[in-house]
Amino acid sequence: MEKTVMIVDDSASLRQLVVLALKDSGYRVVEACDGVDGLSKLDAGRVHLIISDVNMPNMDGLTFLKEVKKRPDTRFTPVIMLTTESAADKKDEGRAAGAKAWVVKPFQPQQMLAAVNKLIQ
Amino acid sequence: MSMEAALQTYFTEAREMLEDMEAQLLEIEHQDADALPETLNAIFRAAHTVKGSASLFGLDGIVDFTHVVENLLDRMRDGDVGVSPELVSLLLRCQDHIATLVDETEADGEVSEDSRILSRALIVELGAYLDEGAGSASDTSGLPAAGKEVEQAHDYPEDENDDTVDNDCWHISLRFGRNSFRDGMDPISFLRFLENIGTVRHILILDDWLPDLADYDPEDCYLGFEIRFMSSATKKEIEDVFEFIREDSDIHILAPYSRLSDYIDLIESMSEESDRRIGEILIECGALTEAELAKALALQAAAEEADQSRRLGEIVAQDDDRLTPVVDAAAQKQTQMRDAINRKQKSLRVDADKLDHLINLVGELVTAGAGTFLQAQILGNAELIESMSKLNDLLEEMRDASLKLRMVAIGATFSKFQRVVRDMAADLDKEVDLAITGADTELDKSVVEKIGDPLMHLVRNAVDHGLESSAEREAAGKPLTGTISLNAYHDSGNIVIEVGDDGRGLDPDKILAKAREKGLVGEDQQLSRAEIFDLILRPGFSTAEQVSNISGRGVGMDVVRRNVIEMRGRTEIDSAPGEGTTIRIILPLTLAIIDGFVVGVGKAAFVVPLDVVQECVEFSEVDQTERDGQTYINLRGNVLPLVNIRHRFGVQGERPKRRSVVVVKAEGQSVGLVVDRLMGEFQTVIKPLGPVFTGLSGISGSTIMGSGEVALILDVQGLVQQITRGERTAANH
Amino acid sequence: MLQVESRDGASHVVLEGELTIYQAQDLAQQFLPLLDKDESLVVDLSDVSDIDSSCAQLLMLARRHCQARGHQCSLVNHSQPVIDVFETLGLVSWFGDPVVLPGEQGSGRRTQSGQTEGESA
């Protein structure tokens, strides 16, 4: 079954990198540029895994994460948070909100693919 | 790391092992008795590693065959089977065959039917030696008898580590955190991912924490797993599979061949569970045998009673004769693995393309630096010039250092010929030794890649034609065993590679007569001794009266010459009748840099390789004569054909009054290049021409000058050939 | 999600569709009360399109609950997705129900009667 991954990040190139990393392995990728966009696209169809940046305009990643964890149709969906080494306090907050998978930027495409595979292969 | 990548690593590693095995096998025959055990051990190790790793990947075709070879080597190592030339030959064939099995497995994922048949045939041959060994050995179990089906080789007991066979897997204990499901962390995904880096041999799901109905929350996770995992991955790689659940779950990973004490630590660390239960689990999933566990628990209890704080593993190692070798073997295994890892970390595999790219960039950096330096000089700012010149020095050092990265020792290329010489000697019924010197000499990787073929022709020719038959040697009072020598050394910016023999030597009169007969040399043309010897590398020349099927018809020898010239090198031949012949290949250290002589025509700049430049003279149109469209000048009484670069490459622009002739020599022919300006020597990095220009004659590459302009590198060889061809055509009119 | 039919003194349960963490709560509410009926259970898995660890765990609980009371709880007609998940988790041998596998007998050390040696757990 084709699984759908959502990437939420304000950087188009980063989203592109994620698409490249995942599409060859048979994942469908939905792109969203910030938390608000992400939430509206979650309404459009089922998503098996969400990758989200922390620092974004409009709605930041942690707020988005908390919204995702509130929604009955997404609250158990695994979330990979993208982070930079320096954002340790954000990480604690995110973990408490239910985001256990963290990937440090920059990452190699195959690292991202491995992270996704670990969660929804 | 993916399974694919791991497999790729295996193929590379197996080939290295097999090359090593071949080299060691060839050693055996020339070796002192006291060095033999170590050599045999090295050969055994190579086969053992090839087999062992193949079994990790389930490559049965390789495992089944190599296992039998390994058995025989083990017998040889123990002295049960003696070394003989026939046996070494057989082992060499087996080594070739394993290499084929590896190649086929890499290409097609499996071993071909032909190879399976050959495997069986070779096993029959190996069986004969194993039977011989069985006469003196006490135990023959596990050794397939001659002619037995290969498939049966599967059931062999692991001779040296009977006791550790159950422990060759990783042991992974997982206790998932209560919130795993809520966090989207499903055990299924992690377990499936684990299969990417190895094979789950056994998985045991634990229901110990599953509560009664009343206390059950369907969104809580109560699961635990014990896993036997077969993998060549590192502990870090296995840990990484579980990185996202590390903080909320309980994860223990034990390496293959772990000590009993590690298992005891595991048992003790599982605080929520009783020791007894963990022990049972370990047995159930096959990590420990019942005997081992009973022993361990009893000793643990005894140790506690006696209030001894010694760790259980140590007790086992000291008190139990049966288990001692197990623990030692395990420790030894770990040491070996560590050593191998350490060795690997000292050198780094880098993609050759990446290195080329780096060298290219550094080359451009040097050029750009030179350009900036030029600008600095124009500006006349002394401080800027000072700092630019410092920068340029560093850039040039950097270029030299980066070129060194691509240098490799020629030894590996040389040692391939051990086998060639040995096989040929056997075919020709000659006795031949190969003497290698200068194996440490380093040269550019691109040169190494191109030198293999020419060397092969030279070595074959030396064994076939250079060396006399044993009878001839005996009659001449020479030692029966002929010697082929391979030597390499650095000589003033060049690398010299010599292929020598102590055979009959070249006869200049015979060569000259033959060359005249074939029309290669005119009847009245006088040649020096060196020029005569040089004839043997000409196309279509062969002095061998008997054309043997080994070195062919002299076809190979002109290939040598052509390849060497392509590498901007040259050949020299020394020979004395009855004493032997040495052919010397002299090559630039690297193909990436050229010492050039820059000339200008109009606004364009051209680079002439410095080593072909003979001299420069002034050009005067008056002295020029023309015949059949070809112009000549008289250079100190000799006719010098000219190539007018301006005409040849259609350069526009006004022709200056004073022009020069650069006299170059290639293929024994001097030619004058007519140019506008002489601009001096210039060391430069060659950039190959793009595919668009490959058909372009007279140009071999390009380079960027300090000014930032592109200069074309002249293919002097090509230009000279065009002239000589043109002369011949003209003469035929 | 689930259909129940009582016959021959046993509850025949047919599970259908996706059985994931999103359905776990509902499934537990509908399925677990059947365990109080104090009779044997036959669970048909032929129409299960997807199952995750949470719902597999629920089936484990049911099996253990029944066995403790001397009833049978047999799983029958495993669909391919169920077989795949059971194999990954080591549940084929834990349950010990006959599983129809191409070319391989999936049952381990347990018999169909469900007598287990793991009860000491």
mmCIF file of N, CA and C in Angstrom, chain B residues 529-616:
data_model
loop_
_atom_site.group_PDB
_atom_site.id
_atom_site.type_symbol
_atom_site.label_atom_id
_atom_site.label_comp_id
_atom_site.label_asym_id
_atom_site.label_seq_id
_atom_site.Cartn_x
_atom_site.Cartn_y
_atom_site.Cartn_z
ATOM 1 N N ARG B 529 72.462 1.384 -32.629
ATOM 2 C CA ARG B 529 72.075 0.166 -31.921
ATOM 3 C C ARG B 529 70.711 0.347 -31.245
ATOM 4 N N ALA B 530 70.526 1.502 -30.593
ATOM 5 C CA ALA B 530 69.263 1.756 -29.892
ATOM 6 C C ALA B 530 68.098 1.808 -30.869
ATOM 7 N N GLU B 531 68.337 2.412 -31.999
ATOM 8 C CA GLU B 531 67.262 2.506 -32.991
ATOM 9 C C GLU B 531 66.890 1.127 -33.526
ATOM 10 N N ILE B 532 67.904 0.275 -33.647
ATOM 11 C CA ILE B 532 67.621 -1.084 -34.132
ATOM 12 C C ILE B 532 66.751 -1.833 -33.116
ATOM 13 N N PHE B 533 67.154 -1.743 -31.848
ATOM 14 C CA PHE B 533 66.358 -2.435 -30.817
ATOM 15 C C PHE B 533 64.932 -1.905 -30.803
ATOM 16 N N ASP B 534 64.837 -0.613 -31.037
ATOM 17 C CA ASP B 534 63.523 0.027 -31.009
ATOM 18 C C ASP B 534 62.580 -0.581 -32.049
ATOM 19 N N LEU B 535 63.176 -1.161 -33.087
ATOM 20 C CA LEU B 535 62.355 -1.733 -34.156
ATOM 21 C C LEU B 535 61.435 -2.844 -33.660
ATOM 22 N N ILE B 536 61.844 -3.533 -32.612
ATOM 23 C CA ILE B 536 61.019 -4.678 -32.179
ATOM 24 C C ILE B 536 59.675 -4.218 -31.632
ATOM 25 N N LEU B 537 59.565 -2.936 -31.341
ATOM 26 C CA LEU B 537 58.279 -2.431 -30.863
ATOM 27 C C LEU B 537 57.457 -1.835 -32.011
ATOM 28 N N ARG B 538 57.972 -1.936 -33.224
ATOM 29 C CA ARG B 538 57.237 -1.396 -34.371
ATOM 30 C C ARG B 538 56.095 -2.326 -34.766
ATOM 31 N N PRO B 539 55.043 -1.743 -35.326
ATOM 32 C CA PRO B 539 53.929 -2.597 -35.774
ATOM 33 C C PRO B 539 54.420 -3.634 -36.767
ATOM 34 N N GLY B 540 53.923 -4.839 -36.628
ATOM 35 C CA GLY B 540 54.192 -5.873 -37.623
ATOM 36 C C GLY B 540 55.561 -6.505 -37.538
ATOM 37 N N PHE B 541 56.296 -6.266 -36.451
ATOM 38 C CA PHE B 541 57.622 -6.849 -36.354
ATOM 39 C C PHE B 541 57.634 -7.979 -35.336
ATOM 40 N N SER B 542 58.208 -9.086 -35.705
ATOM 41 C CA SER B 542 58.363 -10.172 -34.743
ATOM 42 C C SER B 542 59.607 -10.946 -35.079
ATOM 43 N N THR B 543 60.465 -11.122 -34.052
ATOM 44 C CA THR B 543 61.702 -11.848 -34.320
ATOM 45 C C THR B 543 61.565 -13.325 -34.001
ATOM 46 N N ALA B 544 60.504 -13.700 -33.373
ATOM 47 C CA ALA B 544 60.361 -15.094 -32.982
ATOM 48 C C ALA B 544 60.185 -15.940 -34.234
ATOM 49 N N GLU B 545 61.105 -16.851 -34.421
ATOM 50 C CA GLU B 545 60.976 -17.687 -35.607
ATOM 51 C C GLU B 545 59.792 -18.606 -35.433
ATOM 52 N N GLN B 546 59.644 -19.081 -34.230
ATOM 53 C CA GLN B 546 58.478 -19.902 -33.948
ATOM 54 C C GLN B 546 57.428 -19.016 -33.305
ATOM 55 N N VAL B 547 56.343 -18.866 -33.992
ATOM 56 C CA VAL B 547 55.280 -18.062 -33.399
ATOM 57 C C VAL B 547 54.522 -18.950 -32.430
ATOM 58 N N SER B 548 54.609 -18.628 -31.184
ATOM 59 C CA SER B 548 53.908 -19.462 -30.218
ATOM 60 C C SER B 548 52.546 -18.839 -29.959
ATOM 61 N N ASN B 549 51.669 -19.643 -29.397
ATOM 62 C CA ASN B 549 50.319 -19.117 -29.192
ATOM 63 C C ASN B 549 50.245 -18.266 -27.939
ATOM 64 N N ILE B 550 51.354 -18.119 -27.273
ATOM 65 C CA ILE B 550 51.287 -17.369 -26.028
ATOM 66 C C ILE B 550 51.461 -15.884 -26.235
ATOM 67 N N SER B 551 52.550 -15.484 -26.822
ATOM 68 C CA SER B 551 52.705 -14.049 -26.963
ATOM 69 C C SER B 551 52.325 -13.581 -28.352
ATOM 70 N N GLY B 552 51.833 -14.493 -29.148
ATOM 71 C CA GLY B 552 51.259 -14.071 -30.409
ATOM 72 C C GLY B 552 52.317 -13.747 -31.438
ATOM 73 N N ARG B 553 51.967 -12.827 -32.316
ATOM 74 C CA ARG B 553 52.810 -12.583 -33.479
ATOM 75 C C ARG B 553 53.451 -11.212 -33.409
ATOM 76 N N GLY B 554 53.846 -10.806 -32.266
ATOM 77 C CA GLY B 554 54.464 -9.488 -32.182
ATOM 78 C C GLY B 554 53.438 -8.384 -32.271
ATOM 79 N N VAL B 555 52.194 -8.773 -32.315
ATOM 80 C CA VAL B 555 51.134 -7.773 -32.385
ATOM 81 C C VAL B 555 51.138 -6.932 -31.122
ATOM 82 N N GLY B 556 51.387 -7.641 -29.995
ATOM 83 C CA GLY B 556 51.313 -6.960 -28.717
ATOM 84 C C GLY B 556 52.350 -5.867 -28.543
ATOM 85 N N MET B 557 53.511 -6.056 -29.153
ATOM 86 C CA MET B 557 54.618 -5.170 -28.837
ATOM 87 C C MET B 557 54.395 -3.744 -29.320
ATOM 88 N N ASP B 558 53.719 -3.593 -30.446
ATOM 89 C CA ASP B 558 53.494 -2.225 -30.887
ATOM 90 C C ASP B 558 52.400 -1.559 -30.065
ATOM 91 N N VAL B 559 51.554 -2.409 -29.442
ATOM 92 C CA VAL B 559 50.554 -1.866 -28.511
ATOM 93 C C VAL B 559 51.280 -1.219 -27.325
ATOM 94 N N VAL B 560 52.357 -1.867 -26.891
ATOM 95 C CA VAL B 560 53.157 -1.342 -25.791
ATOM 96 C C VAL B 560 53.616 0.063 -26.120
ATOM 97 N N ARG B 561 54.192 0.163 -27.300
ATOM 98 C CA ARG B 561 54.749 1.422 -27.727
ATOM 99 C C ARG B 561 53.666 2.493 -27.797
ATOM 100 N N ARG B 562 52.531 2.118 -28.390
ATOM 101 C CA ARG B 562 51.462 3.091 -28.567
ATOM 102 C C ARG B 562 50.934 3.574 -27.207
ATOM 103 N N ASN B 563 50.698 2.610 -26.327
ATOM 104 C CA ASN B 563 50.184 2.986 -24.997
ATOM 105 C C ASN B 563 51.140 3.898 -24.254
ATOM 106 N N VAL B 564 52.421 3.574 -24.367
ATOM 107 C CA VAL B 564 53.419 4.360 -23.647
ATOM 108 C C VAL B 564 53.450 5.786 -24.198
ATOM 109 N N ILE B 565 53.383 5.891 -25.506
ATOM 110 C CA ILE B 565 53.410 7.218 -26.117
ATOM 111 C C ILE B 565 52.165 8.011 -25.721
ATOM 112 N N GLU B 566 51.029 7.317 -25.680
ATOM 113 C CA GLU B 566 49.794 7.981 -25.251
ATOM 114 C C GLU B 566 49.939 8.559 -23.850
ATOM 115 N N MET B 567 50.752 7.913 -23.043
ATOM 116 C CA MET B 567 50.960 8.398 -21.680
ATOM 117 C C MET B 567 52.102 9.408 -21.618
ATOM 118 N N ARG B 568 52.503 9.906 -22.767
ATOM 119 C CA ARG B 568 53.598 10.870 -22.876
ATOM 120 C C ARG B 568 54.905 10.271 -22.346
ATOM 121 N N GLY B 569 55.056 8.981 -22.570
ATOM 122 C CA GLY B 569 56.274 8.326 -22.096
ATOM 123 C C GLY B 569 57.091 7.849 -23.282
ATOM 124 N N ARG B 570 58.200 7.205 -22.984
ATOM 125 C CA ARG B 570 59.022 6.638 -24.059
ATOM 126 C C ARG B 570 59.597 5.304 -23.605
ATOM 127 N N THR B 571 60.172 4.589 -24.520
ATOM 128 C CA THR B 571 60.742 3.288 -24.183
ATOM 129 C C THR B 571 62.228 3.294 -24.503
ATOM 130 N N GLU B 572 62.971 2.483 -23.777
ATOM 131 C CA GLU B 572 64.388 2.277 -24.069
ATOM 132 C C GLU B 572 64.657 0.789 -23.963
ATOM 133 N N ILE B 573 65.533 0.301 -24.782
ATOM 134 C CA ILE B 573 65.837 -1.132 -24.732
ATOM 135 C C ILE B 573 67.347 -1.342 -24.600
ATOM 136 N N ASP B 574 67.745 -2.119 -23.627
ATOM 137 C CA ASP B 574 69.135 -2.535 -23.467
ATOM 138 C C ASP B 574 69.190 -4.022 -23.715
ATOM 139 N N SER B 575 70.215 -4.452 -24.383
ATOM 140 C CA SER B 575 70.323 -5.894 -24.553
ATOM 141 C C SER B 575 71.748 -6.271 -24.855
ATOM 142 N N ALA B 576 72.168 -7.430 -24.355
ATOM 143 C CA ALA B 576 73.482 -7.968 -24.699
ATOM 144 C C ALA B 576 73.270 -9.425 -25.067
ATOM 145 N N PRO B 577 73.842 -9.865 -26.171
ATOM 146 C CA PRO B 577 73.638 -11.248 -26.607
ATOM 147 C C PRO B 577 74.040 -12.221 -25.503
ATOM 148 N N GLY B 578 73.206 -13.179 -25.250
ATOM 149 C CA GLY B 578 73.491 -14.197 -24.246
ATOM 150 C C GLY B 578 73.273 -13.752 -22.818
ATOM 151 N N GLU B 579 73.078 -12.469 -22.596
ATOM 152 C CA GLU B 579 72.917 -11.999 -21.214
ATOM 153 C C GLU B 579 71.508 -11.552 -20.880
ATOM 154 N N GLY B 580 70.775 -11.175 -21.899
ATOM 155 C CA GLY B 580 69.396 -10.810 -21.623
ATOM 156 C C GLY B 580 69.006 -9.457 -22.183
ATOM 157 N N THR B 581 67.773 -9.089 -21.932
ATOM 158 C CA THR B 581 67.213 -7.863 -22.475
ATOM 159 C C THR B 581 66.474 -7.116 -21.361
ATOM 160 N N THR B 582 66.601 -5.807 -21.353
ATOM 161 C CA THR B 582 65.797 -5.019 -20.422
ATOM 162 C C THR B 582 65.047 -3.962 -21.217
ATOM 163 N N ILE B 583 63.752 -3.958 -21.072
ATOM 164 C CA ILE B 583 62.957 -2.919 -21.725
ATOM 165 C C ILE B 583 62.517 -1.943 -20.644
ATOM 166 N N ARG B 584 62.776 -0.656 -20.898
ATOM 167 C CA ARG B 584 62.530 0.360 -19.901
ATOM 168 C C ARG B 584 61.400 1.249 -20.381
ATOM 169 N N ILE B 585 60.409 1.437 -19.538
ATOM 170 C CA ILE B 585 59.335 2.368 -19.878
ATOM 171 C C ILE B 585 59.524 3.598 -18.999
ATOM 172 N N ILE B 586 59.648 4.748 -19.633
ATOM 173 C CA ILE B 586 59.876 5.970 -18.860
ATOM 174 C C ILE B 586 58.634 6.845 -19.010
ATOM 175 N N LEU B 587 58.007 7.102 -17.880
ATOM 176 C CA LEU B 587 56.722 7.802 -17.913
ATOM 177 C C LEU B 587 56.762 9.034 -17.024
ATOM 178 N N PRO B 588 55.944 10.048 -17.349
ATOM 179 C CA PRO B 588 55.814 11.165 -16.416
ATOM 180 C C PRO B 588 55.150 10.651 -15.141
ATOM 181 N N LEU B 589 55.487 11.259 -14.021
ATOM 182 C CA LEU B 589 54.934 10.812 -12.736
ATOM 183 C C LEU B 589 53.421 10.878 -12.717
ATOM 184 N N THR B 590 52.898 11.857 -13.366
ATOM 185 C CA THR B 590 51.453 11.978 -13.373
ATOM 186 C C THR B 590 50.999 12.417 -14.743
ATOM 187 N N LEU B 591 49.796 12.032 -15.085
ATOM 188 C CA LEU B 591 49.252 12.437 -16.375
ATOM 189 C C LEU B 591 48.500 13.745 -16.249
ATOM 190 N N ALA B 592 48.402 14.240 -15.023
ATOM 191 C CA ALA B 592 47.551 15.401 -14.803
ATOM 192 C C ALA B 592 48.298 16.713 -15.013
ATOM 193 N N ILE B 593 49.636 16.621 -14.938
ATOM 194 C CA ILE B 593 50.414 17.843 -15.057
ATOM 195 C C ILE B 593 51.380 17.712 -16.222
ATOM 196 N N ILE B 594 51.572 18.784 -16.899
ATOM 197 C CA ILE B 594 52.503 18.730 -18.017
ATOM 198 C C ILE B 594 53.469 19.905 -17.894
ATOM 199 N N ASP B 595 54.749 19.623 -18.192
ATOM 200 C CA ASP B 595 55.694 20.716 -18.315
ATOM 201 C C ASP B 595 55.595 21.180 -19.747
ATOM 202 N N GLY B 596 55.126 22.389 -19.918
ATOM 203 C CA GLY B 596 54.856 22.830 -21.273
ATOM 204 C C GLY B 596 55.723 24.007 -21.687
ATOM 205 N N PHE B 597 55.787 24.165 -23.006
ATOM 206 C CA PHE B 597 56.462 25.316 -23.569
ATOM 207 C C PHE B 597 55.373 26.087 -24.304
ATOM 208 N N VAL B 598 55.170 27.349 -23.889
ATOM 209 C CA VAL B 598 54.033 28.079 -24.430
ATOM 210 C C VAL B 598 54.479 28.915 -25.621
ATOM 211 N N VAL B 599 53.712 28.819 -26.695
ATOM 212 C CA VAL B 599 54.000 29.630 -27.877
ATOM 213 C C VAL B 599 52.748 30.406 -28.250
ATOM 214 N N GLY B 600 52.920 31.549 -28.900
ATOM 215 C CA GLY B 600 51.773 32.359 -29.284
ATOM 216 C C GLY B 600 51.669 32.464 -30.790
ATOM 217 N N VAL B 601 50.446 32.387 -31.268
ATOM 218 C CA VAL B 601 50.171 32.608 -32.685
ATOM 219 C C VAL B 601 48.970 33.534 -32.744
ATOM 220 N N GLY B 602 49.141 34.734 -33.331
ATOM 221 C CA GLY B 602 48.055 35.708 -33.282
ATOM 222 C C GLY B 602 47.746 35.969 -31.817
ATOM 223 N N LYS B 603 46.468 35.882 -31.459
ATOM 224 C CA LYS B 603 46.111 36.088 -30.059
ATOM 225 C C LYS B 603 46.031 34.773 -29.282
ATOM 226 N N ALA B 604 46.207 33.677 -30.013
ATOM 227 C CA ALA B 604 46.038 32.379 -29.355
ATOM 228 C C ALA B 604 47.347 31.887 -28.747
ATOM 229 N N ALA B 605 47.202 31.071 -27.718
ATOM 230 C CA ALA B 605 48.371 30.462 -27.089
ATOM 231 C C ALA B 605 48.255 28.943 -27.226
ATOM 232 N N PHE B 606 49.388 28.317 -27.494
ATOM 233 C CA PHE B 606 49.439 26.865 -27.584
ATOM 234 C C PHE B 606 50.529 26.360 -26.646
ATOM 235 N N VAL B 607 50.328 25.147 -26.133
ATOM 236 C CA VAL B 607 51.331 24.556 -25.258
ATOM 237 C C VAL B 607 51.944 23.351 -25.953
ATOM 238 N N VAL B 608 53.273 23.337 -26.023
ATOM 239 C CA VAL B 608 53.986 22.188 -26.574
ATOM 240 C C VAL B 608 54.601 21.439 -25.387
ATOM 241 N N PRO B 609 54.369 20.135 -25.276
ATOM 242 C CA PRO B 609 55.001 19.399 -24.164
ATOM 243 C C PRO B 609 56.510 19.607 -24.210
ATOM 244 N N LEU B 610 57.078 20.001 -23.080
ATOM 245 C CA LEU B 610 58.483 20.409 -23.059
ATOM 246 C C LEU B 610 59.418 19.285 -23.479
ATOM 247 N N ASP B 611 59.047 18.052 -23.157
ATOM 248 C CA ASP B 611 59.994 16.963 -23.407
ATOM 249 C C ASP B 611 60.200 16.652 -24.888
ATOM 250 N N VAL B 612 59.364 17.198 -25.763
ATOM 251 C CA VAL B 612 59.604 16.931 -27.183
ATOM 252 C C VAL B 612 60.335 18.097 -27.856
ATOM 253 N N VAL B 613 60.490 19.208 -27.103
ATOM 254 C CA VAL B 613 61.123 20.386 -27.704
ATOM 255 C C VAL B 613 62.637 20.184 -27.775
ATOM 256 N N GLN B 614 63.175 20.348 -28.976
ATOM 257 C CA GLN B 614 64.621 20.177 -29.171
ATOM 258 C C GLN B 614 65.344 21.527 -29.096
ATOM 259 N N GLU B 615 64.845 22.462 -29.865
ATOM 260 C CA GLU B 615 65.480 23.775 -29.879
ATOM 261 C C GLU B 615 64.535 24.770 -30.546
ATOM 262 N N CYS B 616 64.894 26.051 -30.469
ATOM 263 C CA CYS B 616 64.115 27.064 -31.150
ATOM 264 C C CYS B 616 65.042 27.856 -32.068
#
